[in-house]
Amino acid sequence: MRRPLALALTLVAALAGMTGLAGLAGPASGEQASPEKWPTRVFSTVGKPGFPAYVHVAPNGRVYAATYTNPAGDTMASRVLEWTADGTLLRSWTVPGQDLGRPRGVQVATSDARGRLVLLEKSRAQVLTLNLRTGRFKVQATLPDLPGPGHPIPNYAAWGPGGRLYLTDYGQGVIWRLPAKGGEPAPWLRSKTLAGAGFGTTGIVYERSRRSFLVSQQTTTDPLDLLRGHLYRIPVAADGSPGPVATVWTSGPLDLPDGFGVAQSGNVYVALLGTNQLVKLGPDGTLLAKFPPGPVLGTNGSAIPFDSPSNATFLGTRLLVANQSAILGTASHHAILEVEVGEPGAPLVVPKRSRLR
């Protein structure tokens, strides 16, 4: 998400252009993905400030996403947008209290049991809620700046056991946990495995049947594994502590896996921000398909190609993908794209106890 290292992304783009990523972006295991063509169309374009992040489909059936800032700099606050399930824009809210002198952006991460949106705000590393009836924003928590490299960047969130909220941190290599009724966040898992080489921990989804989290990682700090991303599975023990981190899947170099969605079948659809593709994995991490088959160009058959796709959220049998254009910053590519994959998504987990404050 929301790349603090614009220069590093420019280098990625340059490297992609020089190599074509022809052999570079293949799966680490050597397996070949089957050819796949998923009908794709534009769900909605996204106006200024643009750079849409994760798309959230709420229990009320509406679709929500929010915006980030132009890496070149602007003075606009982030906006939260609301659409119907057919892509009709209904309302928007301007986010208050952002530090307009710093890189900023908002992720609509999930909903709580009261029907509020849970937002992750970058400039102040805060967790907010938005009451859709009153339009009121409320600060729920601020992520601490831990000793060591990096600064807090709240990225994705998911509800877990006991109605607690778990958050990935793109900048600090930690997964945070918030109490069910609100309060200060505490590190749930801090690990070198979650430390990225400028590109850190991204998506998180709770698997209720397995009592575990799936977590995506864009890069690691291992020099032998620096350019590859991963999908991890982290079990939650009976006492709530994290179990051992297991690798489910390893990406190709420069794929930069971002947000993902899980189907009812257990298949996982991951957005590859670095190579402008979607990847379909089996429940055990087996590579099943990549779309489009060729990297970088993002040619998907719609009026707007994939350009830094940052998530894959189910709406029925369709995936809604936020087209962030984080590397090139092409305003006409700032859009939500709709991709038909032919299987339904798993239900969103919103526990009854998920109320925060």
Short mmCIF file of N, CA, C and O in Angstrom, two decimals, residues 42-47 51-53 55 83 304 321-325 330-337:
data_model
loop_
_atom_site.label_atom_id
_atom_site.label_comp_id
_atom_site.label_asym_id
_atom_site.label_seq_id
_atom_site.Cartn_x
_atom_site.Cartn_y
_atom_site.Cartn_z
N VAL A 42 -14.43 -1.53 -15.96
CA VAL A 42 -14.23 -0.45 -15.00
C VAL A 42 -15.47 -0.34 -14.12
O VAL A 42 -16.57 -0.08 -14.62
N PHE A 43 -15.31 -0.56 -12.83
CA PHE A 43 -16.40 -0.41 -11.87
C PHE A 43 -16.69 1.06 -11.63
O PHE A 43 -17.83 1.51 -11.66
N SER A 44 -15.62 1.85 -11.41
CA SER A 44 -15.75 3.30 -11.25
C SER A 44 -14.36 3.93 -11.34
O SER A 44 -13.38 3.34 -10.90
N THR A 45 -14.31 5.12 -11.90
CA THR A 45 -13.08 5.90 -11.82
C THR A 45 -13.04 6.63 -10.47
O THR A 45 -14.06 6.78 -9.80
N VAL A 46 -11.85 7.08 -10.08
CA VAL A 46 -11.66 7.75 -8.79
C VAL A 46 -10.98 9.09 -9.05
O VAL A 46 -9.87 9.14 -9.58
N GLY A 47 -11.65 10.17 -8.64
CA GLY A 47 -11.12 11.51 -8.86
C GLY A 47 -10.10 11.91 -7.82
O GLY A 47 -9.71 11.13 -6.95
N PHE A 51 -5.27 7.82 -6.34
CA PHE A 51 -4.49 6.77 -5.70
C PHE A 51 -5.35 5.93 -4.75
O PHE A 51 -5.08 5.85 -3.55
N PRO A 52 -6.42 5.30 -5.25
CA PRO A 52 -7.30 4.53 -4.36
C PRO A 52 -6.59 3.34 -3.76
O PRO A 52 -5.72 2.71 -4.39
N ALA A 53 -6.97 3.02 -2.50
CA ALA A 53 -6.38 1.89 -1.80
C ALA A 53 -7.39 0.75 -1.75
O ALA A 53 -8.25 0.63 -2.63
N VAL A 55 -10.31 -1.86 -1.47
CA VAL A 55 -11.76 -1.76 -1.64
C VAL A 55 -12.44 -2.66 -0.60
O VAL A 55 -12.12 -3.84 -0.49
N TRP A 83 -20.00 3.61 -2.94
CA TRP A 83 -20.70 3.25 -4.17
C TRP A 83 -21.77 2.20 -3.88
O TRP A 83 -21.69 1.46 -2.88
N ILE A 304 -9.19 0.33 -18.92
CA ILE A 304 -8.07 0.75 -18.08
C ILE A 304 -7.26 -0.49 -17.72
O ILE A 304 -7.79 -1.45 -17.15
N VAL A 321 -10.85 -4.44 -7.60
CA VAL A 321 -9.41 -4.19 -7.51
C VAL A 321 -9.16 -2.68 -7.56
O VAL A 321 -9.58 -2.02 -8.52
N ALA A 322 -8.50 -2.14 -6.54
CA ALA A 322 -8.12 -0.73 -6.55
C ALA A 322 -6.88 -0.56 -7.41
O ALA A 322 -5.84 -1.15 -7.16
N ASN A 323 -7.01 0.24 -8.45
CA ASN A 323 -5.92 0.50 -9.39
C ASN A 323 -5.20 1.77 -8.92
O ASN A 323 -5.66 2.88 -9.16
N GLN A 324 -4.08 1.60 -8.23
CA GLN A 324 -3.49 2.73 -7.52
C GLN A 324 -2.53 3.57 -8.36
O GLN A 324 -2.31 4.74 -8.08
N SER A 325 -1.95 2.99 -9.41
CA SER A 325 -0.94 3.68 -10.22
C SER A 325 0.12 4.32 -9.32
O SER A 325 0.49 5.48 -9.49
N THR A 330 -0.51 7.82 -12.96
CA THR A 330 -1.37 8.18 -14.09
C THR A 330 -2.80 8.38 -13.59
O THR A 330 -3.48 7.41 -13.24
N ALA A 331 -3.26 9.62 -13.57
CA ALA A 331 -4.57 9.93 -12.98
C ALA A 331 -5.70 9.20 -13.68
O ALA A 331 -6.68 8.78 -13.04
N SER A 332 -5.61 9.01 -14.99
CA SER A 332 -6.69 8.34 -15.72
C SER A 332 -6.77 6.86 -15.39
O SER A 332 -7.75 6.20 -15.73
N HIS A 333 -5.75 6.31 -14.73
CA HIS A 333 -5.76 4.91 -14.31
C HIS A 333 -6.27 4.74 -12.88
O HIS A 333 -6.38 3.61 -12.40
N HIS A 334 -6.54 5.83 -12.16
CA HIS A 334 -7.05 5.74 -10.81
C HIS A 334 -8.51 5.29 -10.88
O HIS A 334 -9.40 6.06 -11.25
N ALA A 335 -8.75 4.04 -10.53
CA ALA A 335 -10.07 3.45 -10.74
C ALA A 335 -10.23 2.21 -9.88
O ALA A 335 -9.26 1.66 -9.36
N ILE A 336 -11.48 1.79 -9.74
CA ILE A 336 -11.81 0.47 -9.20
C ILE A 336 -12.18 -0.39 -10.40
O ILE A 336 -13.07 -0.04 -11.18
N LEU A 337 -11.48 -1.50 -10.56
CA LEU A 337 -11.76 -2.44 -11.65
C LEU A 337 -12.51 -3.65 -11.12
O LEU A 337 -12.33 -4.05 -9.98
#
